[in-house]
Short mmCIF file of C-alpha atoms in Angstrom, two decimals:
data_model
loop_
_atom_site.label_atom_id
_atom_site.label_comp_id
_atom_site.label_asym_id
_atom_site.label_seq_id
_atom_site.Cartn_x
_atom_site.Cartn_y
_atom_site.Cartn_z
CA MET A 20 49.77 98.19 -50.20
CA ASN A 21 47.00 100.47 -51.37
CA PRO A 22 43.46 99.06 -51.20
CA THR A 23 41.70 98.57 -54.53
CA ASN A 24 38.55 99.91 -52.84
CA PRO A 25 38.11 103.24 -54.69
CA SER A 26 36.01 104.92 -51.98
CA THR A 27 37.23 108.40 -51.09
CA LEU A 28 35.46 108.08 -47.73
CA ALA A 29 37.36 104.86 -46.99
CA HIS A 30 40.57 106.65 -47.90
CA ASP A 31 39.73 109.52 -45.54
CA PHE A 32 38.92 107.18 -42.67
CA MET A 33 42.09 105.16 -43.20
CA GLN A 34 44.30 108.25 -43.33
CA GLN A 35 42.55 110.55 -40.84
CA GLY A 36 40.16 108.41 -38.83
CA CYS A 37 37.17 110.41 -40.01
CA SER A 38 35.91 112.33 -43.03
CA ASP A 39 34.69 115.89 -43.34
CA ASP A 40 32.32 114.61 -46.01
CA CYS A 41 30.82 111.95 -43.80
CA PRO A 42 30.12 112.75 -40.16
CA ILE A 43 28.64 109.99 -38.03
CA ILE A 44 25.46 109.96 -36.01
CA ASP A 45 25.66 107.08 -33.57
CA THR A 46 22.09 105.99 -32.83
CA HIS A 47 23.01 103.40 -30.20
CA THR A 48 25.32 104.32 -27.36
CA HIS A 49 25.27 103.77 -23.63
CA TYR A 50 26.75 105.54 -20.66
CA GLY A 51 28.41 104.65 -17.38
CA PRO A 52 29.78 101.35 -16.05
CA TYR A 53 28.54 97.90 -17.03
CA GLN A 54 28.53 95.11 -14.48
CA GLY A 55 29.63 92.32 -16.80
CA ALA A 56 32.71 93.75 -18.50
CA TYR A 57 35.59 96.18 -18.15
CA LEU A 58 35.14 98.99 -20.69
CA PRO A 59 38.28 101.14 -21.02
CA VAL A 60 36.55 104.24 -22.40
CA MET A 61 33.63 104.15 -19.98
CA PRO A 62 34.73 107.37 -18.18
CA HIS A 63 32.96 110.40 -19.62
CA GLU A 64 35.99 112.21 -21.07
CA LYS A 65 37.39 109.10 -22.70
CA MET A 66 34.09 108.21 -24.29
CA CYS A 67 33.57 111.71 -25.67
CA HIS A 68 37.13 111.76 -27.01
CA ALA A 69 36.70 108.40 -28.75
CA LEU A 70 33.42 109.46 -30.34
CA ARG A 71 34.69 112.81 -31.56
CA ARG A 72 37.91 111.52 -33.06
CA ALA A 73 35.86 109.19 -35.27
CA GLY A 74 33.80 112.15 -36.43
CA VAL A 75 30.69 111.36 -34.37
CA SER A 76 28.63 114.54 -34.25
CA LYS A 77 25.69 113.14 -32.27
CA ALA A 78 25.37 110.11 -30.00
CA LEU A 79 21.98 108.88 -28.83
CA CYS A 80 22.51 107.28 -25.44
CA SER A 81 20.96 105.48 -22.50
CA SER A 82 22.81 104.49 -19.35
CA HIS A 83 23.60 100.86 -18.62
CA GLU A 84 22.21 101.37 -15.15
CA ALA A 85 18.78 102.30 -16.51
CA ILE A 86 18.57 99.06 -18.46
CA LEU A 87 20.25 96.63 -16.09
CA GLY A 88 19.68 98.15 -12.67
CA ASP A 89 17.73 100.99 -11.08
CA VAL A 90 15.72 102.46 -13.94
CA ASP A 91 15.02 105.82 -12.30
CA PHE A 92 18.58 106.31 -11.11
CA GLY A 93 19.85 105.19 -14.49
CA ASN A 94 17.62 107.53 -16.47
CA ALA A 95 18.88 110.35 -14.26
CA MET A 96 22.44 109.33 -15.22
CA THR A 97 21.51 109.65 -18.89
CA GLN A 98 20.14 113.13 -18.19
CA GLN A 99 23.44 114.07 -16.55
CA ALA A 100 25.35 112.94 -19.64
CA VAL A 101 23.10 114.99 -21.93
CA ASP A 102 23.35 118.04 -19.66
CA ARG A 103 27.12 117.74 -19.52
CA GLU A 104 27.59 117.36 -23.28
CA PRO A 105 24.49 118.87 -24.89
CA ASP A 106 26.10 119.24 -28.32
CA LEU A 107 27.10 115.59 -28.48
CA PHE A 108 24.50 113.55 -26.59
CA ARG A 109 20.79 113.05 -27.03
CA GLY A 110 18.96 110.86 -24.55
CA TYR A 111 16.79 107.76 -24.75
CA TRP A 112 14.48 107.24 -21.79
CA VAL A 113 14.67 103.60 -20.75
CA VAL A 114 11.31 101.88 -20.26
CA ASN A 115 11.27 98.96 -17.82
CA PRO A 116 7.85 97.28 -17.91
CA ARG A 117 8.67 95.34 -14.73
CA TYR A 118 8.08 98.47 -12.61
CA SER A 119 4.47 99.58 -12.67
CA ASP A 120 5.14 102.75 -10.67
CA ALA A 121 7.75 103.90 -13.17
CA MET A 122 5.40 103.02 -16.03
CA GLN A 123 2.62 105.15 -14.51
CA ARG A 124 4.94 108.16 -14.37
CA LEU A 125 6.51 107.39 -17.74
CA ILE A 126 5.10 110.26 -19.79
CA SER A 127 5.46 112.94 -17.16
CA ASP A 128 8.99 111.78 -16.33
CA TYR A 129 9.90 111.83 -20.02
CA GLU A 130 8.45 115.29 -20.54
CA ASN A 131 10.50 116.57 -17.64
CA THR A 132 13.76 115.67 -19.38
CA ARG A 133 16.00 117.90 -21.47
CA GLY A 134 17.54 116.76 -24.75
CA PHE A 135 15.76 113.41 -25.04
CA VAL A 136 14.50 112.16 -28.39
CA GLY A 137 12.79 108.87 -27.60
CA PHE A 138 12.75 105.60 -25.72
CA LYS A 139 15.08 102.65 -25.32
CA LEU A 140 13.37 99.29 -24.89
CA GLY A 141 15.21 96.16 -23.76
CA PRO A 142 12.59 93.40 -23.88
CA GLU A 143 15.23 90.66 -23.75
CA TYR A 144 16.78 92.13 -20.62
CA HIS A 145 13.46 92.62 -18.88
CA THR A 146 12.04 89.32 -20.17
CA TYR A 147 8.88 91.04 -21.29
CA PRO A 148 7.65 90.81 -24.90
CA LEU A 149 7.87 93.87 -27.10
CA ASP A 150 4.31 93.38 -28.28
CA GLY A 151 2.94 92.96 -24.75
CA PRO A 152 0.47 95.51 -23.30
CA ARG A 153 2.84 97.07 -20.77
CA TYR A 154 4.89 98.65 -23.53
CA ALA A 155 1.80 100.14 -25.19
CA PRO A 156 1.78 103.52 -23.38
CA ALA A 157 5.37 104.22 -24.42
CA LEU A 158 4.76 103.16 -28.01
CA GLU A 159 1.52 105.13 -28.25
CA TYR A 160 3.26 108.26 -27.00
CA ALA A 161 6.19 107.67 -29.35
CA ASN A 162 3.76 107.25 -32.22
CA GLU A 163 1.93 110.45 -31.36
CA HIS A 164 5.16 112.49 -31.15
CA LYS A 165 7.14 110.72 -33.88
CA LEU A 166 9.85 109.75 -31.42
CA ILE A 167 12.76 107.42 -32.04
CA VAL A 168 12.39 104.06 -30.31
CA LEU A 169 15.54 101.97 -30.08
CA ILE A 170 14.67 98.34 -29.39
CA HIS A 171 17.13 95.59 -28.48
CA THR A 172 16.34 92.87 -31.03
CA TRP A 173 17.73 89.37 -31.52
CA GLY A 174 16.86 86.56 -33.87
CA GLY A 175 14.87 83.78 -32.23
CA SER A 176 14.16 85.81 -29.10
CA ALA A 177 10.88 85.19 -27.29
CA PHE A 178 10.86 88.87 -26.35
CA ASP A 179 12.21 91.01 -29.18
CA SER A 180 12.44 89.08 -32.42
CA PRO A 181 12.11 90.88 -35.76
CA GLN A 182 8.67 89.27 -36.09
CA GLN A 183 7.60 91.08 -32.91
CA VAL A 184 8.97 94.33 -34.33
CA ALA A 185 6.73 93.79 -37.36
CA ALA A 186 3.71 93.34 -35.08
CA VAL A 187 4.48 96.60 -33.31
CA ALA A 188 5.30 98.41 -36.57
CA GLU A 189 1.84 97.54 -37.80
CA ARG A 190 0.23 99.30 -34.81
CA TYR A 191 2.45 102.38 -34.53
CA PRO A 192 3.22 103.75 -38.00
CA GLU A 193 4.59 107.14 -36.92
CA ALA A 194 7.21 106.05 -34.40
CA ALA A 195 10.69 105.47 -35.84
CA LEU A 196 11.51 101.92 -34.79
CA LEU A 197 15.22 101.14 -34.74
CA MET A 198 15.92 97.42 -34.59
CA GLY A 199 18.97 97.44 -32.34
CA HIS A 200 21.49 94.82 -33.56
CA SER A 201 19.20 94.27 -36.57
CA GLY A 202 17.56 91.22 -35.00
CA PHE A 203 21.00 89.63 -34.83
CA GLY A 204 21.20 86.24 -36.46
CA ASP A 205 17.83 86.43 -38.18
CA PHE A 206 18.99 89.11 -40.57
CA GLU A 207 16.79 87.95 -43.41
CA THR A 208 13.60 88.57 -41.43
CA SER A 209 14.89 91.88 -40.09
CA VAL A 210 15.70 93.07 -43.58
CA ARG A 211 12.19 92.12 -44.70
CA VAL A 212 10.68 94.08 -41.81
CA ALA A 213 12.79 97.13 -42.68
CA ARG A 214 11.81 96.78 -46.34
CA ASP A 215 8.09 96.36 -45.60
CA TYR A 216 7.66 99.06 -42.96
CA GLU A 217 8.73 102.56 -43.87
CA HIS A 218 9.37 103.49 -40.23
CA ALA A 219 11.44 100.39 -39.29
CA TYR A 220 15.23 100.60 -39.51
CA LEU A 221 18.19 98.25 -39.25
CA GLU A 222 20.60 99.43 -36.58
CA LEU A 223 24.16 98.16 -36.92
CA THR A 224 25.50 97.78 -33.39
CA CYS A 225 27.60 94.58 -33.23
CA VAL A 226 26.23 93.46 -36.59
CA TYR A 227 29.80 93.83 -37.88
CA SER A 228 31.01 90.96 -35.67
CA ALA A 229 30.08 87.31 -35.52
CA HIS A 230 28.91 86.14 -32.10
CA ASP A 231 29.97 82.72 -30.86
CA PHE A 232 28.74 82.66 -27.29
CA SER A 233 30.76 79.52 -26.55
CA MET A 234 33.76 81.87 -26.56
CA LEU A 235 32.30 83.91 -23.70
CA PRO A 236 32.58 82.12 -20.35
CA ALA A 237 29.36 83.78 -19.13
CA GLY A 238 27.52 83.33 -22.43
CA SER A 239 25.41 86.20 -23.71
CA SER A 240 24.90 87.82 -20.28
CA THR A 241 21.15 87.97 -20.81
CA PRO A 242 18.52 86.25 -18.63
CA VAL A 243 17.82 83.84 -21.49
CA GLN A 244 20.86 82.82 -23.55
CA LEU A 245 20.93 84.31 -27.05
CA ALA A 246 21.61 82.36 -30.22
CA SER A 247 25.07 82.54 -31.79
CA SER A 248 25.67 83.57 -35.37
CA LEU A 249 29.06 82.69 -36.78
CA HIS A 250 29.52 84.77 -39.92
CA VAL A 251 28.55 88.35 -40.77
CA ASN A 252 30.80 89.40 -43.63
CA GLY A 253 28.69 90.85 -46.43
CA ILE A 254 25.73 91.66 -44.20
CA ILE A 255 25.82 95.39 -44.97
CA GLU A 256 25.72 94.73 -48.71
CA TYR A 257 22.79 92.36 -48.14
CA MET A 258 20.90 95.03 -46.18
CA VAL A 259 21.53 97.69 -48.79
CA GLU A 260 20.54 95.39 -51.64
CA HIS A 261 17.30 94.15 -50.06
CA ALA A 262 16.12 96.99 -47.81
CA SER A 263 18.10 99.92 -49.32
CA SER A 264 20.73 102.15 -47.75
CA LYS A 265 17.92 104.43 -46.57
CA LYS A 266 16.92 101.83 -43.96
CA VAL A 267 20.23 101.29 -42.17
CA VAL A 268 21.65 103.41 -39.32
CA PHE A 269 25.00 103.49 -37.55
CA GLY A 270 25.47 102.25 -33.98
CA THR A 271 28.20 101.05 -31.63
CA ASP A 272 26.95 100.45 -28.06
CA MET A 273 29.76 102.83 -27.05
CA PRO A 274 31.53 102.71 -24.65
CA TRP A 275 31.56 99.18 -26.05
CA TYR A 276 32.38 98.84 -29.72
CA SER A 277 34.89 101.06 -31.42
CA PRO A 278 33.38 103.52 -33.92
CA HIS A 279 36.35 102.75 -36.14
CA PHE A 280 35.67 99.01 -36.07
CA ALA A 281 32.07 99.76 -37.07
CA ALA A 282 33.06 102.30 -39.70
CA GLY A 283 35.57 99.84 -41.17
CA ALA A 284 32.76 97.43 -42.00
CA ILE A 285 30.87 100.21 -43.80
CA MET A 286 33.87 101.77 -45.53
CA PHE A 287 35.00 98.40 -46.95
CA ALA A 288 31.54 97.07 -47.79
CA ARG A 289 30.91 96.75 -51.54
CA ILE A 290 28.52 99.72 -51.63
CA ASP A 291 28.97 103.24 -52.96
CA ASP A 292 29.83 106.38 -51.00
CA GLU A 293 26.28 107.73 -51.20
CA ALA A 294 25.05 104.58 -49.44
CA ARG A 295 27.82 104.97 -46.87
CA LYS A 296 26.65 108.52 -46.15
CA ASP A 297 23.06 107.34 -45.78
CA ILE A 298 24.13 104.81 -43.18
CA CYS A 299 26.62 106.95 -41.31
CA TYR A 300 24.49 110.07 -40.87
CA ARG A 301 21.82 111.00 -43.40
CA ASN A 302 19.15 108.56 -42.24
CA ALA A 303 19.61 109.39 -38.57
CA GLN A 304 19.68 113.09 -39.36
CA GLY A 305 16.30 112.74 -41.04
CA LEU A 306 14.89 110.99 -37.98
CA LEU A 307 16.26 113.62 -35.62
CA GLU A 308 14.75 116.39 -37.72
CA ARG A 309 11.29 114.88 -37.08
CA VAL A 310 11.69 115.00 -33.30
CA ARG A 311 11.74 118.02 -31.07
CA PRO A 312 14.14 117.17 -28.24
CA THR A 313 12.56 117.52 -24.82
CA SER A 314 13.18 120.79 -23.03
CA GLY A 315 11.78 120.09 -19.57
CA ARG A 316 8.71 121.63 -18.04
CA MET B 6 46.35 112.98 -30.08
CA LYS B 7 48.83 110.79 -32.01
CA LYS B 8 48.98 111.28 -35.75
CA PRO B 9 47.54 108.28 -37.61
CA ALA B 10 50.10 106.08 -39.37
CA ASP B 11 50.45 106.27 -43.13
CA THR B 12 48.86 102.91 -43.91
CA ARG B 13 50.46 102.81 -47.33
CA THR B 14 53.81 102.09 -45.68
CA MET B 15 52.47 99.36 -43.37
CA ASN B 16 52.73 95.67 -44.12
CA PHE B 17 49.52 93.91 -43.08
CA PHE B 18 49.91 90.18 -42.48
CA ASP B 19 46.53 88.74 -41.49
CA CYS B 20 46.96 85.88 -39.00
CA ASN B 21 43.29 84.82 -38.97
CA CYS B 22 41.55 84.50 -42.32
CA SER B 23 40.13 81.66 -44.33
CA TYR B 24 38.78 80.52 -47.66
CA GLY B 25 36.60 77.56 -48.52
CA VAL B 26 32.99 76.50 -48.36
CA PRO B 27 31.38 76.14 -44.91
CA SER B 28 27.91 74.63 -44.49
CA HIS B 29 26.56 77.98 -43.24
CA PRO B 30 28.33 80.58 -45.34
CA ALA B 31 28.69 84.28 -44.67
CA PHE B 32 26.76 86.63 -46.97
CA ARG B 33 30.06 87.07 -48.80
CA PHE B 34 33.02 84.73 -48.41
CA ALA B 35 35.99 83.47 -50.42
CA ARG B 36 35.48 80.09 -52.06
CA THR B 37 39.04 79.93 -53.33
CA PRO B 38 42.47 81.35 -52.49
CA ALA B 39 42.08 83.69 -55.48
CA GLU B 40 38.85 85.10 -54.04
CA LEU B 41 40.52 85.56 -50.67
CA LEU B 42 43.31 87.51 -52.37
CA GLU B 43 40.73 89.69 -54.11
CA GLU B 44 39.22 90.51 -50.71
CA MET B 45 42.66 91.27 -49.28
CA ASP B 46 43.43 93.52 -52.25
CA TRP B 47 40.15 95.39 -51.71
CA CYS B 48 41.26 96.19 -48.17
CA GLY B 49 44.99 96.60 -48.77
CA ILE B 50 46.09 93.53 -46.79
CA ASP B 51 49.43 92.22 -48.03
CA ARG B 52 49.62 88.63 -46.80
CA GLY B 53 47.63 86.01 -44.96
CA LEU B 54 48.30 83.06 -42.68
CA VAL B 55 45.39 81.04 -43.87
CA TYR B 56 43.19 78.15 -42.87
CA VAL B 57 40.73 76.47 -45.18
CA ALA B 58 37.14 76.44 -43.87
CA GLY B 59 37.12 72.64 -43.96
CA LEU B 60 39.83 72.63 -41.33
CA ARG B 61 37.37 74.17 -38.89
CA TYR B 62 33.93 73.00 -40.01
CA GLY B 63 35.06 69.75 -41.56
CA SER B 64 37.83 67.43 -40.49
CA PRO B 65 41.58 68.11 -40.49
CA VAL B 66 41.89 64.44 -41.54
CA LEU B 67 40.70 65.54 -44.95
CA TRP B 68 41.76 69.15 -45.17
CA ASN B 69 45.30 69.21 -43.76
CA GLU B 70 46.44 67.36 -46.84
CA LEU B 71 44.61 69.65 -49.23
CA THR B 72 45.62 73.03 -47.82
CA ALA B 73 49.27 73.29 -48.80
CA PRO B 74 48.82 72.21 -52.46
CA ASP B 75 45.94 74.67 -52.74
CA LEU B 76 48.23 77.52 -51.75
CA ALA B 77 51.42 76.42 -53.49
CA SER B 78 50.98 78.96 -56.28
CA GLN B 79 50.01 81.83 -53.93
CA PRO B 80 53.11 83.32 -52.34
CA ARG B 81 51.04 85.84 -50.37
CA LEU B 82 49.15 83.07 -48.56
CA GLU B 83 50.81 80.72 -46.06
CA PRO B 84 49.08 77.46 -45.10
CA THR B 85 48.22 76.20 -41.62
CA TRP B 86 46.99 72.84 -40.39
CA GLY B 87 44.62 71.71 -37.66
CA ILE B 88 45.34 69.30 -34.82
CA LEU B 89 43.44 66.29 -33.51
CA PRO B 90 44.30 63.87 -30.71
CA SER B 91 46.69 61.18 -31.96
CA GLN B 92 45.16 58.52 -29.67
CA THR B 93 42.36 57.81 -32.14
CA GLY B 94 44.80 57.26 -34.96
CA GLU B 95 43.30 60.10 -37.01
CA GLN B 96 46.49 62.08 -36.72
CA SER B 97 50.09 60.85 -36.84
CA PRO B 98 52.15 60.66 -33.65
CA PRO B 99 53.74 64.02 -32.80
CA GLU B 100 57.24 63.58 -34.29
CA GLN B 101 55.82 62.22 -37.54
CA PHE B 102 53.18 64.97 -37.65
CA VAL B 103 55.81 67.69 -37.36
CA THR B 104 57.87 66.01 -40.06
CA GLN B 105 54.81 66.08 -42.33
CA MET B 106 54.31 69.76 -41.53
CA LYS B 107 57.87 70.52 -42.58
CA ALA B 108 57.47 68.62 -45.85
CA SER B 109 54.36 70.68 -46.64
CA GLY B 110 55.82 74.04 -45.64
CA VAL B 111 53.47 74.45 -42.68
CA ARG B 112 54.78 76.55 -39.79
CA ALA B 113 51.68 77.16 -37.67
CA LEU B 114 48.75 75.11 -36.38
CA TRP B 115 45.14 75.67 -35.35
CA ALA B 116 43.13 74.07 -32.57
CA PHE B 117 39.32 74.14 -32.73
CA PRO B 118 38.37 72.13 -29.62
CA ASN B 119 34.68 73.10 -29.67
CA GLU B 120 34.23 72.25 -33.31
CA HIS B 121 36.18 68.98 -33.15
CA HIS B 122 35.11 67.89 -29.66
CA TYR B 123 38.28 67.29 -27.67
CA ARG B 124 40.03 68.67 -24.60
CA LEU B 125 43.07 70.78 -25.35
CA ASP B 126 45.12 69.73 -22.33
CA GLY B 127 48.12 67.73 -21.23
CA VAL B 128 46.21 64.46 -20.93
CA THR B 129 45.11 64.57 -24.54
CA PHE B 130 47.96 66.45 -26.22
CA GLY B 131 50.91 66.20 -23.82
CA ASP B 132 53.53 64.90 -26.26
CA LEU B 133 52.46 67.12 -29.14
CA LEU B 134 52.25 70.31 -27.08
CA GLU B 135 55.67 69.64 -25.55
CA LEU B 136 57.07 69.25 -29.05
CA LEU B 137 55.38 72.43 -30.28
CA THR B 138 56.80 74.27 -27.29
CA GLU B 139 60.31 72.95 -27.97
CA LYS B 140 60.13 73.88 -31.66
CA HIS B 141 58.42 77.25 -31.11
CA ILE B 142 55.54 76.29 -33.38
CA PRO B 143 52.69 78.73 -32.81
CA LEU B 144 49.33 77.19 -32.01
CA PHE B 145 46.30 79.34 -32.84
CA VAL B 146 43.64 78.49 -30.30
CA LYS B 147 39.92 79.20 -30.56
CA LEU B 148 38.95 78.50 -26.98
CA ASN B 149 37.18 80.44 -24.27
CA ALA B 150 39.30 82.12 -21.65
CA ILE B 151 38.69 79.61 -18.85
CA ALA B 152 39.78 76.63 -20.97
CA LEU B 153 42.63 78.74 -22.33
CA GLY B 154 43.82 79.29 -18.77
CA GLU B 155 43.83 75.52 -18.16
CA LEU B 156 45.89 74.98 -21.32
CA MET B 157 48.47 77.58 -20.35
CA LYS B 158 48.70 76.19 -16.83
CA ASP B 159 49.72 72.83 -18.33
CA PHE B 160 52.02 74.37 -20.96
CA PRO B 161 53.21 77.77 -19.70
CA ASP B 162 55.91 78.13 -22.37
CA LEU B 163 53.77 77.15 -25.36
CA THR B 164 53.59 79.80 -28.08
CA ALA B 165 49.81 80.10 -28.13
CA VAL B 166 47.75 82.68 -30.01
CA ALA B 167 44.32 83.26 -28.50
CA VAL B 168 41.89 84.16 -31.28
CA ASN B 169 38.30 85.39 -31.46
CA GLN B 170 38.37 86.69 -27.86
CA GLY B 171 35.22 88.77 -27.97
CA PRO B 172 33.20 90.59 -29.08
CA HIS B 173 32.57 91.43 -25.42
CA SER B 174 35.45 92.74 -23.36
CA LEU B 175 37.00 89.69 -21.66
CA GLU B 176 39.71 91.59 -19.80
CA ARG B 177 38.69 90.27 -16.38
CA TYR B 178 39.50 86.76 -17.63
CA LEU B 179 42.36 87.54 -20.00
CA ARG B 180 44.58 89.97 -18.09
CA PRO B 181 45.53 87.44 -15.40
CA LEU B 182 46.60 85.08 -18.20
CA PHE B 183 48.61 87.67 -20.11
CA ASP B 184 50.20 88.81 -16.85
CA THR B 185 51.33 85.23 -16.19
CA TYR B 186 52.26 83.71 -19.56
CA PRO B 187 54.72 85.71 -21.71
CA ASN B 188 54.34 83.39 -24.72
CA LEU B 189 50.60 83.93 -24.90
CA TYR B 190 49.61 86.11 -27.87
CA LEU B 191 46.30 87.65 -28.92
CA ASP B 192 44.84 88.36 -32.33
CA THR B 193 42.99 91.63 -32.88
CA SER B 194 40.02 90.29 -34.81
CA TYR B 195 37.58 90.48 -31.91
CA LEU B 196 39.05 93.45 -30.06
CA LEU B 197 35.98 95.48 -30.91
CA VAL B 198 35.74 97.20 -27.58
CA GLU B 199 37.20 100.68 -27.75
CA GLY B 200 40.47 101.10 -25.88
CA LEU B 201 41.48 97.42 -25.64
CA ILE B 202 44.33 97.64 -28.15
CA GLU B 203 45.66 100.79 -26.51
CA GLU B 204 45.55 99.36 -22.98
CA PHE B 205 47.11 96.06 -24.10
CA CYS B 206 50.04 97.99 -25.58
CA GLU B 207 50.36 100.15 -22.50
CA ARG B 208 50.41 97.12 -20.17
CA TYR B 209 52.40 94.59 -22.20
CA GLY B 210 53.88 96.45 -25.16
CA PRO B 211 52.81 95.65 -28.73
CA ARG B 212 54.86 92.48 -29.35
CA ARG B 213 52.13 90.02 -28.31
CA LEU B 214 49.35 91.43 -30.49
CA LEU B 215 48.82 90.08 -34.03
CA PHE B 216 46.61 91.65 -36.67
CA GLY B 217 43.73 89.32 -37.50
CA SER B 218 40.57 89.98 -39.46
CA ALA B 219 38.62 86.75 -38.80
CA PHE B 220 37.42 86.97 -42.41
CA PRO B 221 34.79 85.86 -43.34
CA ASP B 222 33.30 85.62 -39.83
CA ASN B 223 33.86 89.37 -39.69
CA CYS B 224 34.50 92.06 -42.29
CA SER B 225 38.22 92.49 -43.00
CA GLY B 226 37.87 96.26 -43.05
CA SER B 227 36.76 96.42 -39.43
CA ALA B 228 39.92 95.13 -37.76
CA LEU B 229 41.97 96.95 -40.38
CA LEU B 230 40.52 100.42 -39.70
CA ARG B 231 40.49 99.76 -35.96
CA LEU B 232 44.23 99.04 -35.88
CA THR B 233 45.09 101.82 -38.29
CA GLN B 234 43.34 104.34 -36.05
CA ALA B 235 44.46 102.93 -32.70
CA GLU B 236 46.03 105.55 -30.43
CA ILE B 237 49.43 103.90 -30.32
CA ASP B 238 52.64 104.91 -32.07
CA ASP B 239 53.52 103.94 -35.62
CA GLU B 240 56.18 101.46 -34.55
CA ALA B 241 53.63 99.59 -32.44
CA LYS B 242 51.16 99.57 -35.32
CA ARG B 243 53.74 98.12 -37.69
CA ALA B 244 54.64 95.43 -35.17
CA ILE B 245 50.99 94.42 -34.75
CA ALA B 246 50.16 94.75 -38.45
CA GLY B 247 52.72 92.20 -39.53
CA ASP B 248 56.16 92.24 -37.93
CA ASN B 249 55.13 90.23 -34.85
CA LEU B 250 53.70 87.40 -36.92
CA GLU B 251 56.73 87.45 -39.21
CA ARG B 252 58.96 87.11 -36.15
CA LEU B 253 56.92 84.25 -34.69
CA LEU B 254 57.14 82.29 -37.92
CA GLU B 255 60.88 82.94 -38.24
CA GLU B 256 61.39 81.53 -34.74
CA VAL B 257 59.88 78.16 -35.72
CA ARG B 258 62.52 75.40 -35.56
CA ILE B 259 61.53 72.47 -37.74
#
């Protein structure tokens, strides 16, 4: 049967898998293997194919290895991905505050990259608080250069809660702060942060799926177990109503979550096509236009 | 690249959707069967095999009885019931329970062991699960993969549908089970990870995948667009969209 949803973009995505009128900029992707799960489209060609067939024109990525393993080796992997696919990928430099040597070289290492647009912070994974002093050099630099900073965020976290994003947003008003996973579970606070701080954004990765960690034999796979949240339907409408469509950006964790699964939540949300375009690409495009990608030294 | 199917000719039969009022509601949910139908219409989903929220978050003692009358005037929605151990006297002995199912037009059951605090195994449910196996009654099971493996070891021929298996990729747990138990099925509601539907079809064929939205845990449109755009042929999509569930329900012998 035909959907009663009148959206022409939804119609395009259902019939063609993408829309010429609505490209996608994926602000949250990864690269390379992940230790805790088999990811079928992890190989480079498969990931690029999956992104492109959903109409993804740009994917901002950081390697799993940089976050969960050897940060220097992993950041080099991200560089390889960007070099190999310069039209598709832009890089995030992963900051691991547990390594003081890497932190001392942070700025010079970042400036030596090509095609990077900001930093990826994983406070939960490194069990170090977002508003702690070791992150300050990265955030100060990001603020000075108007970079994009993608932060893993989760409701109730001791390391990267939406409240901690607000504390950082207060100090660094020029950096674009993307709340990865939108502070999952504590969506109300995250939406308030995005509403109150012009440079704070709600990033949608895995927001379109409930998380019941009792269903995962290894739980949340983070050093400290994350809180479950059992229902998410209607979350996109809530974000648009209370923070506006201008404060929401598209993300998938690819090679994890299918761009079509993510797009389905947006295309069938009770919002209009202009809001869908804001979320899918316009907001991210605006952020990318503020940043000059690195070009090495 | 395979051409996407014309979704207007596909019959979507959602195996995992619910209505009703949970204590912690989603931002948008369906209070009534009519509201669930409105959501299905919005997405273009034809039919639903439905559980009422009280069956999961409340007690089947109360809600089994209420589900079928609720849906009697909704031909697009088919009711399901939940199971509890009969040892406590909360649920009728197996033969009587199945007779009650038949009288109410119920052809499929749900098990929520975490919510209702029981072990889904032979010690607790031996007689009932043997009867369900004999009568080909599908049991929808929300259970993590390790406990699911224990269930299937006890009842290898049970028609079991594993639901909500995600959102992470659980292939390292699930593939050994699907390799071993041919009557084990999987709903698509939590197959978020790119490539899982395609590789399942390549390894096992499409007959053991059932379209599920997990509404209102998840947005119906997500699983819908994911399946529609899966890189599998149209025949496989139609089977997953609705034909497989239709077949499972037709095979029920009560």
